[in-house]
Amino acid sequence: MRRPRQTVSLITLLVLFSMMPIGGAQWSRLAAHQDGLAGNSAPSSAPFVVRIYYDDIADLTRLESVDLWEYNNLDERYVLGVTEYRGYAKLQEQGWNVVIDSEATDQFFARGLPESERTFYGGYRTVSELYAGLEALASENLHLSALVPYGESHCLTRDGCTTPGGDQLSGFPLLALRITNEDIPGSSVINGAAVMRGTKPIFFLMAGTHSREITTPEIAMRLIEELLSGYGKDANTTWLVDYNEIWVVPAANPDGHRLVELGMSPPYSGLPFYQRKNANNDDNRDGQPDCLVWPPTSYEQYGIDLNRNHSFGWGPPGSSADPCDMTYRGASAASEPETAALETLLQGLFADQRGPELDDPAPENTSGILITLHSFSNLVLWPWGNSTAPAPNKADLKAIGDKFASYNNYLSCQPTFCLYLTTGAVDDWAYGELGIPAYTFEIGDQFMPPYSEIDSRQWPDNRPALIYAAKIARSPYLSVRGPDVADVVVSGESAQQIISATIDDSHNGDNAVVAAAYSIDVPVWEEGAIMIPLQPLDGAFDSAVEVVTGTIDLSNLAPGKHTLFLHGQNASDQWGPMSAAFFVVDGTWSFEKVALKSYGTPGDMIPYTINLKVNRPGNSNDYVVTITDTLPSELAAAPESIMVNGIARPELYDPGNRTIAVEATGTFDDSWNLSLTYLAQVNQATPAGSIIVNEAFAQGTINGDPVAVTSATAAVPIIQLIAAQYLPVAITP
C-alpha cells in the first residue's frame, strides 16, 4: 500500500527553489497557487505543469510513474506532465531537464475563465445526464437504436464504493447504444448483455475511458444525435444506418466520470477532480485501500488506468505497478470489470480475423473498425503502441490514420514514434486480438476546455473523420485505397435527371481516377445491384480529381424517394467508399378546378369544385398539403357552402383576403384525394361580356419530399339575360 506524499519542509522548499531554472517571482506565484483538486493549503501540494525535455523518445519509458499528458512536442522534444515540488525535484535528480510551463498551468486550472464557462456549468453532461440522454434517444428511435447494458462498473459490482474521503459511489451499468435499421437483414442479435454478431459491418466508437477527458463523451453523443436525427433526411446518414451497425459507448469509465463531478459537489465545491482512472481502490481484494491519496490530484490518485489494463500486451514498460500512479495497470490483465466487459462485447461483435502470431497480418477484406476518443494533443494514433516494431498491416493502418488526419488536421502516427510507449491499450488489443483497424483520437488542446469549444471546433473537426470511419467499415483496408466521392448532386425535373459528383483520390495515393459508377436503391454489395458508368465532365479520366456526370432514366422508376449510390475507382484498380444522394420521382399529382356552370349572370351563385388526387405506391405515405383559392373581386364565397370531403368548413373563408385555404396532413396507402366545394356569388356590378377567372394553387410534401406548386384555373363568362317579349298571334280556327 502506498501512502500519500508528505508535506515538504521549508528547508526542502528553499533547496528546491535554488534548483529551479525559473525566476523567483514565477516560483512564488506557482507556489501560492492552491491545488483546487486536492483542497490542500500546504504549498507542497500545489501542482503545476512541467515540460520534460528528452533526447530520444525511447527514454520516455522511464517516466511511467509521471502523469504524462498525451502531448509530445516533436520539434522541441518535450512532453507535458503534472507534478508538484517533490516530484519536480525527483525528476531533476534523475537527470531530466524540467521547466515549469506557467501558461499551461493557468490553462490546466481554468484560471481566468468565467464560472459560466467552467466544466459542467458550461454544459458538459454528468454521467446521469449522459445516461438519461441515451435512454431518451433510444426510446424515441426504437426502430433504429437499442440500448445495451453490456456490463457493470467496478462500484456496481461491489454494491457500492466508499472513497478515502467517505463519499459513496453507487456505480453504474456500462451502456452501449447500437444504431442500425433492423428492417434491413444482417443485424446482430441482442439478448441482455449477450450479443450474437450479424453480417452487417460495424463501426465501434468509445469515449470517456480516461474520465477527466470530458470532451470525449460529448463528441460521442453528437455522433449518435446526428445519425438518429439525420436518418431519412440525409442520404449518407441513412445508408450508413441501414447497412451498418454503429456502436457507441459514450462513458466507458462512468465511476471515474462521477469522481470528476465530485470535485464540484459539497463539501469540495471547487474545480472538477482530475480523476483519470476507475474507482477500484482494493485491487488485490485484501480489504485495505491500495492508495490513500484523497482527494484525487492531477498527478496522484487511486484506481486502475483502464487503458493500461487490456489483456493484449499488458505489463511493463509503458505502465506503472504503483496503485497511486496515473498509469497503474492493475494487478492482472483485464482485471477490471469495465475492461473485461468491453473485451467480451467486442469479441461478440467482431470475428477474430488475424492469425495467432504477432507478425500475422489481418486479411485485406477484414470487416470492422474501432476508434477510441481521448484528449488531448491533436493526434491520430494507430498500432502498435506497445512496440516500435511495425504492425503487420502497417501500410493500411497508416493510410486510414492519414485519411482521418486529412479531415481533422491532426498528426497521424504510431505512438512510439510521436508520443510514448503504452501497454495494455484498447486499440492494440482490438487490432492484436481481432485484426480490425483500431485508432485513438487525441482531441483538442486541453482536458476540460470551455464547453463552447465542442461545437465550435472539436465536433466540426472530427465529424468528417467519424463519418468516413462508418463509410469504410465494410472493408476498411481495401476501401481506404480507393478515391472518395464528394458533391453528389441529382437535378432536373424531366424524364431524365442529371448526376454530378467529384471523385477525389488526392488523399488516397494521388492516383488518377479511371472510373465511376452508380446504382439506384441497391448498393453495390447487395444482390441485384446494377452499376451504371458515369463519364468525366472534361472528356477524359486522367487526373486524381475528376468531376463526373451522367443521367438517370426515370421512366422505369416508381414514384417516390430513391437513393443513388455512387463510388469511384483509381488507377490502382481500387474502388473507394460509397456516397449517396436522394432524388424523387414524382407520383401522379392531379389538381383541377371546375365551375359547374358554363356561364353566370350578375348576382348569380356559381358552384365550384376543386379536386386534388395523389397516387404514390406504398404504405404509410405521409403528406402535408395546402390548397389556396383566391377569389377575384367579382366573386364572394358563401361560407356556409364550403365543404371539404363532404364536411362543412365555413371557417376556411377569409373575406378580408378573399381566400379559401385548406391545410391537410396525414398518411395514406397508395392514393389519396381531397375535394373542396363551395358557392360563390357574382357581384351585381359585374358587366356582361366579362370573364371571371378564378385560380387555385396546391403545394405540399409527400414523405418529406416537396412537390412542385400546381395551379388550376376555372373561367366563367358573364352574360346579361334579356327578358322575352311576347306579341299577340292570330290563331286561325
XYZ file of C-alpha atoms in Angstrom:
733
model
C 0.000 0.000 0.000
C 1.290 3.415 -0.929
C 0.815 6.349 1.429
C 0.183 9.945 0.380
C 3.211 12.102 -0.040
C 4.163 14.189 2.981
C 4.429 17.960 3.213
C 7.875 19.207 2.226
C 9.728 21.176 4.879
C 10.647 24.811 4.442
C 14.328 23.849 4.113
C 13.438 21.454 1.325
C 11.449 24.173 -0.398
C 14.420 26.515 -0.244
C 16.667 23.837 -1.725
C 14.147 23.225 -4.496
C 13.809 26.937 -5.067
C 17.538 27.195 -5.712
C 17.377 24.288 -8.171
C 14.619 25.681 -10.376
C 15.526 27.205 -13.770
C 12.934 29.977 -13.390
C 12.670 33.318 -11.650
C 11.707 33.669 -8.012
C 8.588 35.668 -8.791
C 7.263 32.927 -11.017
C 8.070 30.288 -8.417
C 6.310 32.283 -5.731
C 3.244 32.677 -7.913
C 3.113 28.962 -8.619
C 3.760 28.054 -5.010
C 0.947 30.343 -3.923
C -1.476 28.614 -6.276
C -3.583 26.267 -4.199
C -4.366 22.835 -5.512
C -8.066 23.172 -6.269
C -8.147 19.467 -6.948
C -6.694 18.403 -3.630
C -8.109 21.188 -1.498
C -4.797 21.349 0.420
C -3.455 24.674 1.601
C 0.089 23.378 2.005
C 2.352 24.859 -0.675
C 3.917 21.445 -1.302
C 0.574 20.175 -2.582
C 0.194 22.785 -5.296
C 0.614 21.046 -8.658
C 1.887 22.638 -11.813
C 2.510 21.685 -15.416
C 6.066 20.955 -16.498
C 7.904 20.451 -19.734
C 10.168 17.411 -19.584
C 12.793 17.527 -22.313
C 14.276 14.354 -23.791
C 16.961 13.323 -26.280
C 15.432 10.052 -27.500
C 11.721 9.252 -27.433
C 12.556 5.800 -26.079
C 13.767 7.497 -22.885
C 10.175 8.363 -22.026
C 9.534 4.797 -20.865
C 11.404 5.820 -17.683
C 8.595 8.279 -16.909
C 5.856 5.707 -16.406
C 5.124 6.992 -12.873
C 4.663 10.582 -14.089
C 1.279 11.842 -15.271
C 2.401 12.419 -18.837
C -0.241 14.026 -20.966
C -0.957 12.768 -24.452
C 1.218 15.550 -25.814
C 4.687 15.391 -27.332
C 6.333 18.390 -28.986
C 8.433 16.545 -31.545
C 10.153 19.700 -32.792
C 11.417 20.869 -29.392
C 11.465 17.349 -27.903
C 9.492 17.748 -24.721
C 6.408 16.206 -23.176
C 3.969 17.773 -20.738
C 3.055 16.414 -17.333
C 1.737 17.468 -13.944
C 3.737 17.217 -10.758
C 4.419 19.107 -7.517
C 7.581 20.252 -5.764
C 8.771 16.855 -4.600
C 8.115 15.259 -7.961
C 9.866 18.162 -9.668
C 12.983 17.617 -7.556
C 12.902 13.872 -8.175
C 12.822 14.408 -11.934
C 15.833 16.691 -11.707
C 17.684 14.183 -9.543
C 17.078 11.591 -12.256
C 18.780 13.864 -14.764
C 15.762 15.247 -16.611
C 15.707 18.801 -17.915
C 12.448 20.080 -16.394
C 10.873 23.505 -16.892
C 7.610 24.759 -15.410
C 5.101 25.788 -18.076
C 3.157 28.590 -16.392
C 0.839 29.165 -19.358
C -0.179 25.504 -19.437
C -0.603 25.607 -15.653
C -3.014 28.537 -15.903
C -4.946 26.752 -18.627
C -4.992 23.489 -16.685
C -6.630 25.103 -13.667
C -9.081 27.142 -15.775
C -7.793 30.388 -14.342
C -9.409 33.410 -15.922
C -12.498 31.542 -17.132
C -15.856 32.908 -16.003
C -17.805 30.431 -13.921
C -20.379 30.016 -16.694
C -17.676 28.561 -18.948
C -16.164 26.194 -16.417
C -16.752 22.495 -16.535
C -20.334 21.240 -16.133
C -21.626 24.776 -15.602
C -20.942 25.379 -19.267
C -22.898 22.352 -20.467
C -20.812 19.183 -20.018
C -23.027 16.291 -19.029
C -22.734 14.291 -15.847
C -22.977 10.501 -16.025
C -26.643 10.683 -15.063
C -27.288 13.230 -17.797
C -25.387 11.188 -20.374
C -27.378 8.087 -19.488
C -30.685 9.966 -19.493
C -29.803 11.268 -22.950
C -29.042 7.763 -24.200
C -32.301 6.403 -22.813
C -34.308 9.222 -24.377
C -32.694 8.782 -27.791
C -33.222 5.026 -27.667
C -36.896 5.345 -26.698
C -37.528 7.962 -29.398
C -35.892 5.814 -32.096
C -36.947 2.261 -31.288
C -36.693 1.124 -34.919
C -33.126 2.414 -35.254
C -31.455 2.015 -31.862
C -31.056 -0.353 -28.937
C -29.535 0.439 -25.549
C -27.316 -2.437 -24.437
C -26.185 -2.836 -20.792
C -23.023 -4.790 -21.560
C -21.609 -4.923 -18.030
C -21.204 -3.186 -14.691
C -18.728 -0.635 -13.403
C -16.382 -1.558 -10.566
C -18.516 0.096 -7.892
C -21.700 -1.548 -9.138
C -20.049 -4.985 -8.958
C -19.129 -4.248 -5.320
C -22.607 -2.978 -4.376
C -21.143 0.471 -3.995
C -17.791 2.027 -3.146
C -16.544 4.383 -0.474
C -13.834 6.887 -1.347
C -10.989 7.562 1.112
C -12.907 10.738 1.944
C -16.066 8.820 2.865
C -18.064 9.625 -0.277
C -20.412 6.909 -1.528
C -20.392 5.815 -5.176
C -23.235 3.500 -6.146
C -21.775 2.535 -9.522
C -23.335 2.381 -12.960
C -24.261 -0.092 -15.663
C -21.969 0.038 -18.681
C -24.080 1.210 -21.613
C -23.613 0.977 -25.365
C -26.048 2.238 -27.973
C -26.379 0.207 -31.152
C -27.635 2.167 -34.159
C -28.934 0.261 -37.183
C -32.126 -0.288 -39.158
C -33.286 -3.715 -38.046
C -35.618 -3.938 -41.044
C -32.515 -4.444 -43.200
C -31.300 -8.048 -42.760
C -27.976 -8.758 -41.076
C -28.313 -7.043 -37.686
C -26.743 -8.513 -34.571
C -28.987 -10.232 -32.024
C -29.051 -8.683 -28.557
C -30.056 -10.699 -25.506
C -29.364 -8.624 -22.409
C -25.603 -8.184 -22.190
C -25.005 -11.008 -24.670
C -24.632 -10.127 -28.333
C -24.534 -12.507 -31.289
C -22.890 -10.883 -34.272
C -24.745 -10.403 -37.513
C -23.432 -9.815 -41.008
C -23.522 -6.025 -41.102
C -20.156 -4.267 -40.840
C -19.512 -2.492 -37.538
C -18.026 0.857 -36.600
C -17.361 0.899 -32.848
C -16.784 4.255 -31.136
C -15.937 4.609 -27.460
C -15.176 7.566 -25.218
C -14.612 8.501 -21.594
C -12.040 5.800 -20.767
C -9.943 8.440 -19.016
C -12.703 10.190 -17.149
C -11.075 13.610 -16.834
C -11.133 13.833 -20.657
C -14.727 15.011 -20.524
C -14.881 16.400 -24.052
C -14.874 12.885 -25.495
C -18.333 11.735 -24.295
C -19.778 14.890 -25.820
C -18.254 14.058 -29.225
C -19.668 10.525 -28.995
C -23.128 11.844 -28.131
C -23.073 14.212 -31.074
C -22.410 11.345 -33.456
C -25.389 9.480 -32.008
C -27.609 12.535 -32.308
C -26.575 13.187 -35.904
C -27.154 9.612 -37.044
C -30.605 9.409 -35.495
C -31.825 12.880 -36.423
C -30.437 12.656 -39.960
C -31.960 9.291 -40.808
C -34.361 9.640 -43.727
C -33.250 13.214 -44.352
C -29.604 12.798 -45.334
C -28.783 10.039 -47.821
C -25.339 9.186 -46.428
C -26.611 9.033 -42.859
C -29.494 6.842 -43.985
C -27.440 4.225 -45.821
C -24.874 4.086 -43.025
C -27.647 3.252 -40.552
C -29.401 0.875 -42.970
C -26.417 -1.260 -43.938
C -24.019 -0.849 -40.982
C -24.109 -1.131 -37.239
C -22.667 1.832 -35.372
C -21.975 1.038 -31.722
C -21.230 3.923 -29.361
C -20.046 3.785 -25.734
C -20.012 7.418 -24.534
C -18.798 6.684 -20.981
C -16.510 3.660 -20.742
C -15.494 4.654 -17.187
C -18.636 6.017 -15.510
C -17.330 5.643 -11.941
C -14.325 7.764 -12.870
C -16.585 10.339 -14.504
C -18.587 10.531 -11.274
C -15.367 11.206 -9.362
C -14.606 14.081 -11.749
C -18.042 15.540 -10.978
C -17.496 15.114 -7.239
C -14.927 17.904 -7.159
C -17.691 20.411 -7.828
C -20.047 18.956 -5.215
C -20.237 19.705 -1.467
C -18.121 19.620 0.600
C -15.474 20.173 -2.089
C -17.267 22.641 -4.396
C -14.161 23.547 -6.317
C -12.818 22.541 -9.697
C -13.577 19.068 -11.028
C -11.299 16.343 -9.763
C -8.836 15.291 -12.461
C -9.625 11.616 -11.994
C -8.152 9.598 -14.861
C -8.671 6.056 -13.596
C -11.583 3.940 -12.422
C -12.743 3.763 -8.787
C -11.100 0.489 -7.715
C -9.077 1.110 -4.544
C -8.776 -2.510 -3.462
C -7.251 -4.209 -6.458
C -5.968 -7.210 -4.504
C -9.219 -7.562 -2.522
C -7.481 -7.598 0.851
C -9.933 -5.159 2.391
C -7.342 -2.386 2.590
C -7.145 0.642 0.290
C -4.339 0.460 -2.255
C -3.779 4.220 -2.269
C -4.703 6.684 0.489
C -4.442 9.819 -1.629
C -7.601 11.921 -1.274
C -8.936 13.938 -2.927
C -7.537 12.744 -6.248
C -4.947 15.126 -7.595
C -3.830 15.795 -11.109
C -0.717 13.662 -10.612
C -1.582 11.119 -7.909
C -4.815 9.188 -7.280
C -6.277 5.772 -6.630
C -7.761 3.482 -9.266
C -6.678 1.470 -12.300
C -5.906 3.020 -15.672
C -8.353 1.174 -17.911
C -6.253 1.962 -20.982
C -3.320 0.062 -19.465
C -5.432 -2.879 -18.299
C -6.318 -4.704 -21.537
C -5.135 -8.255 -21.982
C -3.053 -7.736 -25.129
C 0.464 -6.511 -24.343
C -0.349 -5.957 -20.660
C 2.566 -5.196 -18.354
C 5.686 -3.036 -18.256
C 7.115 -0.904 -19.702
C 4.575 1.754 -20.637
C 2.540 1.407 -17.451
C 3.112 1.531 -13.700
C 2.893 -1.028 -10.906
C 2.218 1.682 -8.284
C -1.510 1.979 -7.373
C -1.224 5.750 -6.862
C 0.414 6.401 -10.228
C -1.683 7.685 -13.102
C -0.840 4.726 -15.367
C -1.328 1.944 -12.810
C -2.122 -1.131 -14.894
C -3.878 -3.220 -12.222
C -2.946 -6.491 -10.573
C -3.526 -8.552 -13.715
C -4.579 -8.258 -17.337
C -8.248 -7.314 -17.790
C -8.686 -7.350 -14.019
C -11.271 -4.568 -14.135
C -14.949 -5.234 -14.869
C -15.002 -2.278 -17.261
C -12.141 -3.806 -19.275
C -13.392 -7.389 -19.178
C -16.931 -6.421 -20.195
C -15.667 -4.316 -23.092
C -13.460 -7.128 -24.384
C -16.377 -9.570 -24.162
C -18.643 -7.189 -26.065
C -16.080 -6.618 -28.811
C -15.398 -10.343 -29.156
C -19.136 -10.857 -29.588
C -19.363 -8.207 -32.297
C -16.187 -8.838 -34.303
C -14.843 -12.119 -35.589
C -11.160 -12.842 -34.929
C -9.720 -12.038 -38.340
C -5.979 -12.194 -37.563
C -3.662 -15.134 -37.002
C -2.115 -16.052 -33.633
C 1.392 -14.725 -34.314
C 2.403 -11.105 -33.804
C 3.516 -10.828 -37.414
C 0.312 -12.346 -38.859
C -1.487 -9.684 -40.909
C -5.245 -9.391 -40.945
C -6.701 -10.214 -44.387
C -7.344 -7.380 -46.820
C -11.090 -7.952 -46.656
C -11.237 -7.588 -42.864
C -14.511 -6.020 -41.757
C -14.980 -3.571 -38.891
C -13.201 -0.602 -37.358
C -12.777 0.863 -33.855
C -11.999 4.386 -32.654
C -11.425 5.349 -29.025
C -11.615 9.051 -28.163
C -9.129 10.625 -25.761
C -7.680 14.060 -25.120
C -5.553 15.818 -25.829
C -2.813 16.778 -28.368
C -4.443 16.564 -31.817
C -3.172 13.106 -32.742
C -4.466 10.078 -34.639
C -2.666 7.040 -33.194
C -2.542 3.507 -34.611
C -0.897 0.197 -33.544
C 1.449 -0.773 -32.255
C 1.525 1.401 -29.144
C 3.486 -1.141 -27.120
C 6.375 -1.524 -29.551
C 8.427 0.321 -32.121
C 8.009 -2.667 -34.457
C 5.669 -2.112 -37.419
C 2.269 -3.786 -37.247
C 1.727 -6.440 -39.949
C -0.919 -4.212 -41.578
C 1.075 -1.037 -41.040
C 0.669 0.345 -44.572
C -3.113 0.220 -44.424
C -3.298 1.238 -40.753
C -1.212 4.270 -41.610
C -3.269 5.023 -44.726
C -6.504 5.050 -42.729
C -4.901 7.141 -39.980
C -3.563 9.599 -42.542
C -7.019 9.793 -44.087
C -8.579 10.619 -40.715
C -5.891 13.261 -40.206
C -6.746 14.846 -43.554
C -10.146 15.670 -42.048
C -9.251 16.812 -38.525
C -5.796 18.166 -39.411
C -4.161 16.089 -36.658
C -0.817 14.278 -36.774
C -1.190 10.609 -37.759
C 1.473 8.374 -36.215
C 2.475 5.241 -34.344
C 2.593 6.235 -30.631
C 6.121 5.002 -30.012
C 7.399 7.471 -32.628
C 5.313 10.542 -31.823
C 4.129 10.206 -28.222
C 5.422 7.460 -25.950
C 5.152 3.719 -25.423
C 1.892 2.386 -23.955
C 0.916 -1.144 -22.967
C -2.489 -2.679 -22.349
C -4.325 -0.149 -24.536
C -7.638 -0.935 -26.211
C -6.531 -0.109 -29.766
C -3.607 -2.545 -29.543
C -5.997 -5.143 -28.100
C -8.620 -4.684 -30.841
C -6.079 -4.949 -33.633
C -3.931 -7.592 -31.947
C -6.783 -9.916 -30.963
C -9.324 -9.258 -33.725
C -7.357 -7.809 -36.641
C -9.613 -4.784 -37.073
C -8.016 -1.380 -37.657
C -8.179 0.483 -34.346
C -7.358 4.110 -33.605
C -7.013 6.593 -30.788
C -8.024 10.190 -31.456
C -6.326 12.601 -29.034
C -8.717 15.524 -29.333
C -8.001 19.188 -28.748
C -5.542 21.124 -26.613
C -6.734 20.513 -23.043
C -8.738 18.107 -20.916
C -11.553 20.468 -19.981
C -11.846 23.377 -22.417
C -14.794 25.773 -22.321
C -17.867 23.837 -23.347
C -18.406 26.108 -26.331
C -15.298 24.606 -27.951
C -17.113 21.305 -28.514
C -19.415 22.736 -31.168
C -17.142 25.491 -32.425
C -14.110 23.282 -33.021
C -13.884 19.713 -31.755
C -17.058 18.270 -33.282
C -16.674 20.060 -36.639
C -13.029 18.931 -36.808
C -13.746 15.281 -36.078
C -17.211 14.695 -37.512
C -15.970 14.044 -41.096
C -13.403 11.522 -39.859
C -16.019 9.624 -37.847
C -18.426 9.548 -40.790
C -15.587 8.292 -43.008
C -14.891 5.506 -40.499
C -18.510 4.392 -40.789
C -18.318 4.538 -44.592
C -15.302 2.223 -44.811
C -16.350 -0.196 -42.039
C -17.317 -2.920 -44.540
C -13.729 -3.333 -45.798
C -11.502 -0.618 -44.318
C -8.139 -1.965 -45.510
C -9.424 -2.028 -49.099
C -11.724 0.993 -49.162
C -9.047 3.395 -47.949
C -7.030 2.625 -51.077
C -9.742 3.995 -53.366
C -10.938 7.528 -54.127
C -13.578 9.484 -52.251
C -16.847 10.787 -53.621
C -17.979 14.328 -52.850
C -20.510 16.918 -54.000
C -23.089 14.425 -55.277
C -25.968 16.334 -56.887
C -29.035 14.985 -58.695
C -31.016 17.659 -60.526
C -33.689 18.073 -63.177
C -37.456 17.696 -63.419
C -37.928 15.926 -66.750
C -37.970 12.241 -67.581
C -34.207 12.267 -67.032
C -32.294 13.660 -64.092
C -28.648 14.715 -64.228
C -25.971 13.382 -61.867
C -22.872 15.362 -60.946
C -20.158 14.314 -58.478
C -16.468 14.765 -57.696
C -14.204 11.693 -57.487
C -11.106 12.566 -55.448
C -8.007 10.397 -54.952
C -5.740 13.229 -53.793
C -5.699 11.924 -50.190
C -5.635 8.231 -51.100
C -2.409 7.889 -53.061
C -2.958 10.638 -55.636
C -3.622 8.133 -58.408
C -5.586 9.045 -61.497
C -9.305 8.366 -61.332
C -10.233 5.828 -64.034
C -13.920 5.084 -63.447
C -17.069 5.990 -61.565
C -20.398 4.205 -61.396
C -23.755 4.405 -59.685
C -26.639 2.163 -58.733
C -30.192 3.002 -57.735
C -31.724 1.833 -54.449
C -29.442 -1.216 -54.181
C -25.798 -0.689 -53.078
C -23.050 -2.492 -54.947
C -22.524 -5.201 -52.321
C -26.185 -6.267 -52.368
C -27.607 -8.847 -54.754
C -29.409 -7.214 -57.654
C -27.283 -4.074 -57.797
C -26.882 -2.758 -61.349
C -23.890 -0.452 -61.730
C -24.155 2.198 -64.441
C -20.979 4.018 -65.538
C -20.530 7.778 -65.314
C -18.432 9.900 -67.639
C -15.733 12.509 -66.934
C -17.035 16.013 -67.448
C -13.843 17.064 -69.254
C -13.943 14.035 -71.551
C -11.028 12.049 -70.108
C -10.165 10.189 -66.891
C -6.612 11.461 -66.463
C -6.254 13.196 -63.077
C -6.560 12.465 -59.352
C -9.657 14.646 -59.108
C -12.418 14.270 -61.676
C -15.901 15.708 -61.971
C -18.186 13.032 -63.390
C -21.657 13.256 -64.848
C -24.477 11.086 -66.143
C -28.239 10.800 -66.401
C -30.927 8.775 -64.675
C -33.764 7.382 -66.754
C -36.863 7.841 -64.600
C -39.287 6.047 -66.898
C -38.990 2.701 -65.120
C -38.814 4.027 -61.570
C -41.785 4.030 -59.234
C -42.926 7.359 -57.835
C -41.308 8.343 -54.548
C -37.890 8.808 -52.980
C -34.932 6.866 -54.373
C -31.304 6.533 -53.314
C -28.375 6.955 -55.661
C -25.231 5.021 -54.582
C -22.007 6.176 -56.217
C -18.321 5.251 -55.966
C -15.097 5.743 -57.909
C -12.058 3.729 -58.961
C -8.422 4.791 -59.291
C -5.557 3.647 -61.497
C -4.511 1.112 -58.844
C -7.771 -0.728 -59.531
C -9.130 0.211 -56.110
C -12.751 1.221 -55.588
C -13.323 3.730 -52.819
C -16.142 4.042 -50.279
C -19.710 4.693 -51.297
C -21.515 8.018 -51.102
C -25.218 8.557 -51.633
C -27.830 11.125 -52.581
C -31.609 11.152 -52.576
C -33.735 12.006 -55.590
C -37.502 11.958 -56.056
C -39.667 10.612 -58.836
C -42.988 12.416 -58.644
C -46.099 10.282 -58.400
C -49.408 11.155 -60.041
C -50.393 14.507 -58.581
C -53.514 15.745 -60.350
C -55.143 19.040 -59.467
C -58.185 20.524 -61.141
C -60.748 23.245 -60.572
C -64.162 23.202 -62.260
C -67.011 25.695 -62.341
C -70.232 23.724 -62.522
C -71.954 26.406 -64.622
C -70.931 27.231 -68.148
C -71.892 30.874 -67.649
C -73.110 33.239 -64.964
C -75.073 36.417 -64.519
C -74.705 39.328 -62.096
C -75.923 38.165 -58.656
C -75.811 34.521 -59.700
C -74.413 31.730 -57.426
C -71.741 29.661 -59.176
C -70.749 26.253 -57.716
C -67.013 25.385 -57.802
C -65.264 22.060 -57.210
C -61.519 21.636 -56.588
C -60.038 18.121 -56.625
C -56.540 17.013 -55.628
C -55.603 13.386 -56.286
C -52.286 11.812 -55.295
C -51.132 8.357 -56.354
C -47.922 7.003 -54.834
C -47.467 3.257 -54.417
C -46.538 2.115 -50.953
C -47.800 2.104 -47.413
C -47.805 4.931 -44.900
C -47.070 7.848 -47.209
C -47.006 10.980 -45.064
C -48.470 14.092 -46.650
C -48.658 17.788 -45.859
C -50.816 19.685 -48.385
C -52.078 23.255 -48.674
C -54.726 24.386 -51.191
C -55.267 28.118 -51.565
C -58.078 29.574 -53.679
C -58.045 33.361 -54.004
C -61.310 34.745 -55.336
C -61.293 37.695 -57.745
C -63.145 40.916 -56.857
C -66.146 39.819 -58.933
C -66.830 36.872 -56.573
C -67.701 36.439 -52.900
C -67.807 32.986 -51.322
C -70.777 31.815 -49.298
C -69.021 30.465 -46.158
C -71.854 28.118 -45.215
C -71.430 26.337 -48.550
C -67.731 25.440 -48.102
C -67.175 21.701 -47.714
C -64.001 19.565 -47.613
C -64.553 15.910 -48.445
C -68.231 16.380 -47.602
C -67.663 18.113 -44.254
C -68.799 21.719 -43.743
C -65.828 24.075 -43.176
C -67.165 27.668 -43.176
C -64.180 28.878 -41.126
C -61.835 28.366 -44.079
C -63.009 31.552 -45.799
C -61.112 34.788 -45.092
C -63.347 37.565 -46.504
C -60.699 40.234 -45.957
C -58.228 38.481 -48.234
C -60.986 36.775 -50.272
C -59.248 33.390 -49.801
C -60.277 29.851 -49.016
C -57.279 27.955 -47.589
C -57.214 24.253 -46.724
C -54.328 22.611 -44.840
C -54.299 18.834 -44.594
C -51.848 16.375 -43.032
C -51.982 12.639 -42.620
C -50.931 9.286 -44.010
C -52.229 7.332 -46.982
C -51.605 3.995 -48.654
C -51.175 4.138 -52.442
C -53.581 7.027 -53.114
C -55.336 9.979 -51.504
C -57.974 12.502 -52.572
C -59.125 15.901 -51.324
C -62.300 17.598 -52.605
C -63.163 21.241 -51.890
C -66.586 22.591 -52.950
C -68.258 25.949 -52.420
C -70.667 28.514 -53.889
C -69.563 31.995 -54.949
C -71.881 34.869 -55.790
C -71.224 37.127 -58.786
C -71.072 40.819 -57.932
C -74.144 42.679 -59.242
C -71.911 45.292 -60.841
C -70.060 42.769 -62.953
C -70.553 43.837 -66.580
C -71.917 41.447 -69.126
C -69.343 40.129 -71.529
C -66.612 39.844 -68.891
C -64.965 36.557 -67.965
C -64.323 35.733 -64.308
C -61.031 33.853 -63.962
C -60.533 32.039 -60.676
C -57.167 30.328 -59.922
C -56.272 27.938 -57.098
C -52.862 26.598 -56.016
C -51.797 23.324 -54.377
C -48.430 22.602 -52.786
C -47.001 20.261 -50.185
C -44.729 17.335 -49.409
C -45.042 13.576 -49.674
C -42.808 11.697 -47.237
C -40.889 14.903 -46.712
C -40.207 15.392 -50.410
C -41.515 18.689 -51.799
C -43.987 18.545 -54.671
C -43.931 21.313 -57.247
C -46.557 24.022 -56.799
C -49.547 23.214 -59.007
C -52.264 25.595 -60.194
C -55.734 25.110 -61.656
C -57.980 27.709 -63.261
C -61.714 27.976 -63.896
C -63.110 30.653 -66.227
C -66.783 31.638 -66.285
C -68.244 34.115 -68.831
C -70.824 36.589 -67.563
C -73.873 37.308 -69.704
C -76.859 39.587 -69.341
C -80.219 37.830 -69.711
C -82.828 39.858 -71.697
C -86.494 39.414 -70.759
C -88.587 37.765 -73.544
C -91.293 39.913 -75.263
C -94.499 38.175 -76.393
C -96.605 39.508 -79.323
C -100.254 38.575 -79.963
C -100.596 35.871 -82.537
C -103.692 35.368 -84.633
C -104.984 31.872 -84.440
C -106.844 30.584 -87.382
C -109.701 28.400 -86.377
